[in-house]
CSV table of C-alpha atoms and ligand atoms in Angstrom, one decimal:
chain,number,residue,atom,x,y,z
R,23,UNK,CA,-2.1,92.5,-30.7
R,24,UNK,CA,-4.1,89.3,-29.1
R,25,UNK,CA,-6.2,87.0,-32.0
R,26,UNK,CA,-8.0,84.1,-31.5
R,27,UNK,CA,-6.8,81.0,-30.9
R,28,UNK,CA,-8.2,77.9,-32.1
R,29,UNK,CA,-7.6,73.5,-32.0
R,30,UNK,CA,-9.0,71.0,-34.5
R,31,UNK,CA,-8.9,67.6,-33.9
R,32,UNK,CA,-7.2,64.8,-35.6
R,33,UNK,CA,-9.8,62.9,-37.8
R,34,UNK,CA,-10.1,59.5,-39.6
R,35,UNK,CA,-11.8,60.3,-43.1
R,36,UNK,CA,-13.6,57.5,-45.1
R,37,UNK,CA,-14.1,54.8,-42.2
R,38,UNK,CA,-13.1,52.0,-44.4
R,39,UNK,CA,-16.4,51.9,-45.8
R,40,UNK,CA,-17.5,55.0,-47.0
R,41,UNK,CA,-14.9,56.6,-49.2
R,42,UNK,CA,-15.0,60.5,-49.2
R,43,UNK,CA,-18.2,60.1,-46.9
R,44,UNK,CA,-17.9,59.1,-43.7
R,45,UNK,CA,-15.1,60.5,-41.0
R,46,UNK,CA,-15.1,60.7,-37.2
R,47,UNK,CA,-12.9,62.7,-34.9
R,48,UNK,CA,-10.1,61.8,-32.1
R,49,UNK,CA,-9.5,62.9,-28.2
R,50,UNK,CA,-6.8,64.4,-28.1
R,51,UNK,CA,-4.2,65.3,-30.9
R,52,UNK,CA,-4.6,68.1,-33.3
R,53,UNK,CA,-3.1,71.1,-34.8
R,54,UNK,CA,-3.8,74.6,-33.5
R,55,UNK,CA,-4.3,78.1,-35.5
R,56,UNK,CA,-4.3,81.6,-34.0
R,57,UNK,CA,-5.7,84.6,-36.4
R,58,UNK,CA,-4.4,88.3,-35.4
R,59,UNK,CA,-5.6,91.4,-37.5
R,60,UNK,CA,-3.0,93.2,-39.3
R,61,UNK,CA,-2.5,96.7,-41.0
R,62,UNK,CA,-2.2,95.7,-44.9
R,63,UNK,CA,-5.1,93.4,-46.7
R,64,UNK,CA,-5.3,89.5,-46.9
R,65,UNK,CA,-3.7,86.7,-45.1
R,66,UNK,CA,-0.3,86.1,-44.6
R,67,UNK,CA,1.3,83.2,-42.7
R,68,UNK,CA,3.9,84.6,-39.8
R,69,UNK,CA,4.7,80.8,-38.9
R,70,UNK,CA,4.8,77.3,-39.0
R,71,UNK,CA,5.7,75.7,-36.0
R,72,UNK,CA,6.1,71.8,-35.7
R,73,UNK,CA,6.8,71.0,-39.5
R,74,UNK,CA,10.5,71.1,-39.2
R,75,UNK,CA,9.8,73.5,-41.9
R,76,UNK,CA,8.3,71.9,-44.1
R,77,UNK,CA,4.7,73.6,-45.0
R,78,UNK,CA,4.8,76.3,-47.3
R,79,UNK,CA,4.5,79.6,-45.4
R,80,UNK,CA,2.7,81.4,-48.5
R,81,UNK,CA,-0.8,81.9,-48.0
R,82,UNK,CA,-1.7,80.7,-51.2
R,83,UNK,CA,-0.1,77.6,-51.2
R,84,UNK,CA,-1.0,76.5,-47.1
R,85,UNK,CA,-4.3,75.2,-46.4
R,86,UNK,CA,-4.7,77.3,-43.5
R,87,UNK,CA,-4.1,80.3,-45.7
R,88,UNK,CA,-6.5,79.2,-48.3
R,89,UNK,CA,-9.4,78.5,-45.7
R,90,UNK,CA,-8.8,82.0,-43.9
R,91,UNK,CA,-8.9,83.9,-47.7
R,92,UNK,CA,-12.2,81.8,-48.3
R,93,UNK,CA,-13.4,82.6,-45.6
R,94,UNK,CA,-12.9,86.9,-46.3
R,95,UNK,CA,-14.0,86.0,-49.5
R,96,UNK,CA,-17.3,84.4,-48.4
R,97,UNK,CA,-18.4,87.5,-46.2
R,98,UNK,CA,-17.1,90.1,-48.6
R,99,UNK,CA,-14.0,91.1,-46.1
R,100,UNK,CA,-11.3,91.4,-49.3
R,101,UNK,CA,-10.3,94.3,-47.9
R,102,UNK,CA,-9.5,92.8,-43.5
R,103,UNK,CA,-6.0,91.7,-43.2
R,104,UNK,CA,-5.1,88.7,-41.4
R,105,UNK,CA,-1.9,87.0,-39.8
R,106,UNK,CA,-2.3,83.3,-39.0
R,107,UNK,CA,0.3,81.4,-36.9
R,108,UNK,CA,-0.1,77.7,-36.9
R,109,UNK,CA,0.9,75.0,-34.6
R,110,UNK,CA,1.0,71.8,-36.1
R,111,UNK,CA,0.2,68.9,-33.9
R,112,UNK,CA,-0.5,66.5,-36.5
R,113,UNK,CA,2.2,64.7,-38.9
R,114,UNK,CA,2.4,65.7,-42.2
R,115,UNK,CA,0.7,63.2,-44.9
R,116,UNK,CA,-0.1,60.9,-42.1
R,117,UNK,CA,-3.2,59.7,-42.3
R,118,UNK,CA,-4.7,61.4,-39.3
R,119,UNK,CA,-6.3,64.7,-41.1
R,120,UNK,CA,-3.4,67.1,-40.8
R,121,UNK,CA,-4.4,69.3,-43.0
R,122,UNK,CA,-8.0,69.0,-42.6
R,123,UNK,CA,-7.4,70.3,-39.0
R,124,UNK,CA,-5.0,73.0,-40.3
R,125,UNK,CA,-7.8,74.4,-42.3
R,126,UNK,CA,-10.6,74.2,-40.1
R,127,UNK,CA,-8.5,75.8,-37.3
R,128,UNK,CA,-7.8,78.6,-39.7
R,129,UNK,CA,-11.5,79.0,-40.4
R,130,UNK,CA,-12.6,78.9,-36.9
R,131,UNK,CA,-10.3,81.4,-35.2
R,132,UNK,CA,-10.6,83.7,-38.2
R,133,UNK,CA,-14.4,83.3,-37.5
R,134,UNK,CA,-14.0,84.4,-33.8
R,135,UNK,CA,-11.5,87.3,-34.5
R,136,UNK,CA,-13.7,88.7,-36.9
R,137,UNK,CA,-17.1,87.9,-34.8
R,138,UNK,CA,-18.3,86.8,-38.1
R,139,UNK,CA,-20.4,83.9,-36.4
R,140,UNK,CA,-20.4,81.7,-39.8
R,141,UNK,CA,-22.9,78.3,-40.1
R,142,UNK,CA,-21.5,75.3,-39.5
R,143,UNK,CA,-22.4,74.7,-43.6
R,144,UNK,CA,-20.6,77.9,-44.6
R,145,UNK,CA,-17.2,77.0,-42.4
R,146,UNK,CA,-17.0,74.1,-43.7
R,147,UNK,CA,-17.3,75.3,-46.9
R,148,UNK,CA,-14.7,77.9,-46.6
R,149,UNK,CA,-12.6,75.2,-44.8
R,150,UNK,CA,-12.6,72.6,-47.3
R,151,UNK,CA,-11.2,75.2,-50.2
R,152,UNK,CA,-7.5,74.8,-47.8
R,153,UNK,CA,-8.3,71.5,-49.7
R,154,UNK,CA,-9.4,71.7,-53.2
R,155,UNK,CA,-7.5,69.1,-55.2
R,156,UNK,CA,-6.0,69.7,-59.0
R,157,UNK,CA,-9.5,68.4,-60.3
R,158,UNK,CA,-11.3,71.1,-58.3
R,159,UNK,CA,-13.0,68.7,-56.3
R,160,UNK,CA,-12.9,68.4,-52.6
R,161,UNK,CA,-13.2,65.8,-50.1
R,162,UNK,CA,-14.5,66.9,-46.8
R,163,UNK,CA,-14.8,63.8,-44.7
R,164,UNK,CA,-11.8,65.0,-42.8
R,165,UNK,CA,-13.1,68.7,-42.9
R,166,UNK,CA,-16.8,68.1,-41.4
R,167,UNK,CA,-15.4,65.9,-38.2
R,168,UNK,CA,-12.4,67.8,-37.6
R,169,UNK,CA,-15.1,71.1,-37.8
R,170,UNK,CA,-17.9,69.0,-36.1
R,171,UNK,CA,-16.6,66.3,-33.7
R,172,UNK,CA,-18.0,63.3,-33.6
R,173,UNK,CA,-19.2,60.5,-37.0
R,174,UNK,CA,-20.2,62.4,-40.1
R,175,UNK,CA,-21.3,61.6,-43.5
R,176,UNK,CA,-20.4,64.1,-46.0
R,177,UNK,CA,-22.6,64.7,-48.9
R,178,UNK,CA,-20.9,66.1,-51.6
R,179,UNK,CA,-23.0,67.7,-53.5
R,180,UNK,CA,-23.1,71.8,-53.6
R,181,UNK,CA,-24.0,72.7,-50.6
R,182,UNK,CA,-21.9,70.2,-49.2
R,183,UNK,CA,-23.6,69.3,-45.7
R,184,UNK,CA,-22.2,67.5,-43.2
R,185,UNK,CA,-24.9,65.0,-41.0
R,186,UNK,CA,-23.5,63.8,-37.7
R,187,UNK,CA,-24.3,59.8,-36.7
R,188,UNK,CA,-24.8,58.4,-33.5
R,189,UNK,CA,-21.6,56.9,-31.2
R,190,UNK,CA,-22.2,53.6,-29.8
R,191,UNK,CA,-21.2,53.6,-26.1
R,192,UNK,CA,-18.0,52.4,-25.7
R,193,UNK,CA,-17.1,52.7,-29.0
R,194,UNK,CA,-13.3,53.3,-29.2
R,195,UNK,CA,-10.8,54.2,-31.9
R,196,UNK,CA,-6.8,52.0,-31.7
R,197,UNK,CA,-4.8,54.1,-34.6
R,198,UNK,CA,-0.9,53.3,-35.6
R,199,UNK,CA,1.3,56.1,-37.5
R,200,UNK,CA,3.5,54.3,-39.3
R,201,UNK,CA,7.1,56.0,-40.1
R,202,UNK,CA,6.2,56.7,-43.7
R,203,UNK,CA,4.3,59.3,-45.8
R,204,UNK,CA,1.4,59.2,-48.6
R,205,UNK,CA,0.2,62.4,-49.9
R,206,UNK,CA,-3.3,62.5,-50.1
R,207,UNK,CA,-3.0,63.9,-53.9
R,208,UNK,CA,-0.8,60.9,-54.8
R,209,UNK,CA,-3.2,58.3,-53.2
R,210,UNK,CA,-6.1,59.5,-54.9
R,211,UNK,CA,-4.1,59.3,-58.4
R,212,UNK,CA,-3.7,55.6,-57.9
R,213,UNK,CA,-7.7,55.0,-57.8
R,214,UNK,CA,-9.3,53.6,-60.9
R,215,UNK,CA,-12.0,56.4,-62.4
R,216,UNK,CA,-14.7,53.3,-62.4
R,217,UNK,CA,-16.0,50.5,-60.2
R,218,UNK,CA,-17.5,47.7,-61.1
R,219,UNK,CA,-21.6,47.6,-60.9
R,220,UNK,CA,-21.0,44.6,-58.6
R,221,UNK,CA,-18.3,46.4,-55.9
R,222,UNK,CA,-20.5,49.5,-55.6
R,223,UNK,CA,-23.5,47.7,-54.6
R,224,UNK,CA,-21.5,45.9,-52.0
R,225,UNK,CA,-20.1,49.0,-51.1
R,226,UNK,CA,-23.4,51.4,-50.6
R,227,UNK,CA,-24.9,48.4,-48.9
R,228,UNK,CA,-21.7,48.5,-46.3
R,229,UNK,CA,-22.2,52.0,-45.8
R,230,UNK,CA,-26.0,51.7,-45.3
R,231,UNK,CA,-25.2,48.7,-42.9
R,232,UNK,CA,-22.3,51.2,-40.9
R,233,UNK,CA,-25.3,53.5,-40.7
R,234,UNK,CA,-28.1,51.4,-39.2
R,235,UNK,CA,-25.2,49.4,-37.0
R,236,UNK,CA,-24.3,52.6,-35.5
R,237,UNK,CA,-28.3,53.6,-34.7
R,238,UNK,CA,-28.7,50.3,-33.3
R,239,UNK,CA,-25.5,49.9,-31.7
R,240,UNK,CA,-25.0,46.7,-33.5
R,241,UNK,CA,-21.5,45.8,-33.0
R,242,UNK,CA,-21.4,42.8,-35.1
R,243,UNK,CA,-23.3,44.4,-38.1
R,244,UNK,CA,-20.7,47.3,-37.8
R,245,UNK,CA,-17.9,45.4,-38.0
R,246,UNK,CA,-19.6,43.5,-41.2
R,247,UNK,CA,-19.8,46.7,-42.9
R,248,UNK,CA,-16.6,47.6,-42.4
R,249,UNK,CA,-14.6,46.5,-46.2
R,250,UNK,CA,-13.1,49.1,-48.7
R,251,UNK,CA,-13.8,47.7,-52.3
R,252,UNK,CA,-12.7,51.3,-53.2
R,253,UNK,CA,-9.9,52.5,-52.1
R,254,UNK,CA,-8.1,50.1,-50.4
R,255,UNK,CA,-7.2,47.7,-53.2
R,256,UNK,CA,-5.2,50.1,-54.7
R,257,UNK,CA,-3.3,51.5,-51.8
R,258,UNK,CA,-2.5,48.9,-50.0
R,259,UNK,CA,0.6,47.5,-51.7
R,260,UNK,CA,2.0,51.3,-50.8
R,261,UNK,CA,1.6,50.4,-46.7
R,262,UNK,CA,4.5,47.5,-45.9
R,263,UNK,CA,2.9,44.8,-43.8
R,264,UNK,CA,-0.8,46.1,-44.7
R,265,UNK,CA,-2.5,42.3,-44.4
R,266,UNK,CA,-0.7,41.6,-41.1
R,267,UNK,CA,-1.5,44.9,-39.1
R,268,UNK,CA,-5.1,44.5,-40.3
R,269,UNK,CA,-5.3,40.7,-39.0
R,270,UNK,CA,-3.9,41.5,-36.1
R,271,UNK,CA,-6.2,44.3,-35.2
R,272,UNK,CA,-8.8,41.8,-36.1
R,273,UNK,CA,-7.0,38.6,-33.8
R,274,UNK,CA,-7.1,41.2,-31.1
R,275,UNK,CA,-11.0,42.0,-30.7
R,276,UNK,CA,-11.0,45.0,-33.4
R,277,UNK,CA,-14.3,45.4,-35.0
R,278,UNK,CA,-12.7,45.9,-38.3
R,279,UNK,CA,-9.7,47.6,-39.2
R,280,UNK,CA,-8.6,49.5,-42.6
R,281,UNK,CA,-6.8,52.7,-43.5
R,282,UNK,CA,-7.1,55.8,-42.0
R,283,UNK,CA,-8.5,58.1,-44.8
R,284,UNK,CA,-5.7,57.7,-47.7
R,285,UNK,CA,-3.1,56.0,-45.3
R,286,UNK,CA,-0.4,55.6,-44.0
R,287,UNK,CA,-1.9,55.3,-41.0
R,288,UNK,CA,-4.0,52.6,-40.3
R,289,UNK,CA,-6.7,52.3,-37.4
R,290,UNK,CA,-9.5,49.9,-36.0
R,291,UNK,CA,-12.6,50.6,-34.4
R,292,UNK,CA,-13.4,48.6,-31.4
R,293,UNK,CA,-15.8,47.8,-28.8
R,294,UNK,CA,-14.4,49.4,-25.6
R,295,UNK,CA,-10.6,51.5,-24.8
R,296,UNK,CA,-9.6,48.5,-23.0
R,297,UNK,CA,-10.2,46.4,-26.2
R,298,UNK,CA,-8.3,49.5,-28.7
R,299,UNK,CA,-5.7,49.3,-26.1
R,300,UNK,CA,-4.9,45.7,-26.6
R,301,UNK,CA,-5.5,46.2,-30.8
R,302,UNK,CA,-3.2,49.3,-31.2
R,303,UNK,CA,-0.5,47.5,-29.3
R,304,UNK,CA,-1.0,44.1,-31.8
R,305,UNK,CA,-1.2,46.5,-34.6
R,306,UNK,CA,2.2,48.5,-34.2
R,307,UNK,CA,3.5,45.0,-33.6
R,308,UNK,CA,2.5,43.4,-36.7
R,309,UNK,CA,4.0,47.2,-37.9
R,310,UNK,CA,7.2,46.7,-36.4
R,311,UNK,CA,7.4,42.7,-37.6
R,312,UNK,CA,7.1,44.4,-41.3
R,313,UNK,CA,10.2,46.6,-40.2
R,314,UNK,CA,8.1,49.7,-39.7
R,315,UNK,CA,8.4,51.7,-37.1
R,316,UNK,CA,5.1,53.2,-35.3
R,317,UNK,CA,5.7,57.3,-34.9
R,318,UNK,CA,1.9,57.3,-32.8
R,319,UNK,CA,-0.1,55.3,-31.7
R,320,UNK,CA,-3.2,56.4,-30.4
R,321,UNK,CA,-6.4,54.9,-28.0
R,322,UNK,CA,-9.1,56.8,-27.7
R,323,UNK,CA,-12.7,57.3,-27.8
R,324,UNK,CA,-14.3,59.1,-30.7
R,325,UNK,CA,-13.9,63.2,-29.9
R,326,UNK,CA,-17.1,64.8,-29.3
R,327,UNK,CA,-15.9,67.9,-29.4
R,328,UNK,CA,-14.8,70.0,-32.9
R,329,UNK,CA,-12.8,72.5,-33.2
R,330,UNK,CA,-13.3,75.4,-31.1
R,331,UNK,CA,-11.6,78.1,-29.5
R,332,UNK,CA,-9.0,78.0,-27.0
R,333,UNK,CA,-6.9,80.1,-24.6
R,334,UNK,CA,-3.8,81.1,-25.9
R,335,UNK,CA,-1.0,79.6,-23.4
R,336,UNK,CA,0.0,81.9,-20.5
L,430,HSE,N1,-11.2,60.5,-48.4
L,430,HSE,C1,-9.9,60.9,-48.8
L,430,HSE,C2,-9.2,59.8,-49.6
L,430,HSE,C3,-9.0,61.2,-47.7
L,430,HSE,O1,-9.3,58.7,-49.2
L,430,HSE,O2,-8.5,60.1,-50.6
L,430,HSE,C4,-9.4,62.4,-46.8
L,430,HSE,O3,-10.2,63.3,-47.3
């Protein structure tokens, strides 16, 4: 029977500055999802392709199974069955909003297949259960770009909403994929429950300064604002060659450079392609002088478009 097909884009969630706030999408890679109606109730996952077999094909346990059931559950539809085949473009516990774009490809072609025709708000919603953590919370600054396209800022509280900001001209994305893995869930257990008074100031005044540098196009104040006091001192140690990818980003033209949401990937944003071009090359070079190897590296500028559906290949 034919479904509907759908791509999400690869995002970058916090932006250095903005932990669990702020994400923006990529051109080009992403992970695809198509949603088929079957005989018998709920979702089930017919395959993975792409993971070497490594995602749990159980709906419960795959975020693209959890966002579909949220999403029944949302509009009442207990009793539609659903079959999901995903195609993952992304690497797993890269960096680069894997399963973010799992999730909100799930939501998104379910939404078509079922002519539903959810908000924006209540997709993302739906989406960013594929992602509730142990705690209950979520963290949808990989969710609301890889839905939306474009910068975000995520605010948490219930509803969740997700606010697009503006996109410079020129304003261009170098990211490296490092051969290694952090799961999310494991980053986020190294973070201290507190910050001090005088790190939080500097850090909402950094993600005011993002905001008004990206209204204004103001190149130097968005490089300025972008520095982690949250996150980043307590992950770094786990990315080999951290310092020395991030100053060479910086030695060649990056407006600032930093983590890609909980790592390993790290990224910088930069004036123009031709100047990300030049940084992403530095960057997997200071990568490979720490003895890591770069699996991606990636130019581009930042993706307007979110998911959405797509033709299913001939
Ligand atoms: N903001 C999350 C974190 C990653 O840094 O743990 C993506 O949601």
């Amino acid at each position: 029977m034919s479904g509907s097909r759908a791509f999400a884009p690869a995002t970058i969630g916090n932006v250095i500055c903005g932990f669990d706030v702020f994400g923006l999408a990529l051109e080009g890679p992403g992970d695809e999802v198509e949603a088929r109606l079957r005989d018998e109730p709920g979702v089930v996952i017919s395959a993975v392709h792409g993971d070497r077999g490594r995602l749990p094909t159980e709906a419960s346990q795959n975020v693209a199974g959890m966002a579909a059931n949220a999403l029944l559950a949302d509009c009442g539809m207990e009793n539609v069955g659903i079959e999901l085949e995903v195609w993952k473009g992304l690497p797993i516990s890269g960096g680069m909003g894997g399963s973010a774009a799992s999730a909100v490809a799930a939501v998104v072609a379910t939404d078509a297949l079922l002519q539903t025709n959810l908000s924006p708000q209540r997709l993302l919603r739906c989406a960013s259960e594929g992602e509730r953590g142990p705690k209950g919370d979520t963290h949808p600054d990989n969710i609301a770009p890889a839905l939306c396209g474009g910068i975000v800022m995520v605010r948490p509280e219930e509803p969740t909403v997700a606010i697009p900001l503006p996109v410079p001209a020129g304003l261009s994305v170098a990211l490296v994929h490092p051969e290694l893995e952090l799961e999310t869930k494991r980053m986020r257990g190294v973070l201290p429950d507190a910050l001090p008074l005088r790190d939080a100031v500097g850090q909402w005044a950094d993600c005011s300064a993002l905001v008004v540098g990206l209204y204004e196009e103001d190149w130097d104040l968005i490089g300025r604002a972008l520095v982690d006091r949250v996150a980043e001192p307590h992950r770094r140690s786990f990315i080999p060659g951290f310092d020395a990818v991030r100053a060479a980003g910086l030695g060649a033209g990056a407006l600032g450079a930093g983590l890609s949401g909980s790592g390993p990937s790290m990224f910088a944003l930069c004036r123009s392609i031709a100047d990300a071009e030049t940084v992403a090359g530095a960057m997997a070079a200071a990568f490979a002088g720490a003895g890591i190897e770069s699996t991606d590296v990636h130019v581009s500028g930042v993706g307007r478009l979110g998911s959405h559906v797509i033709e299913p290949p001939a």
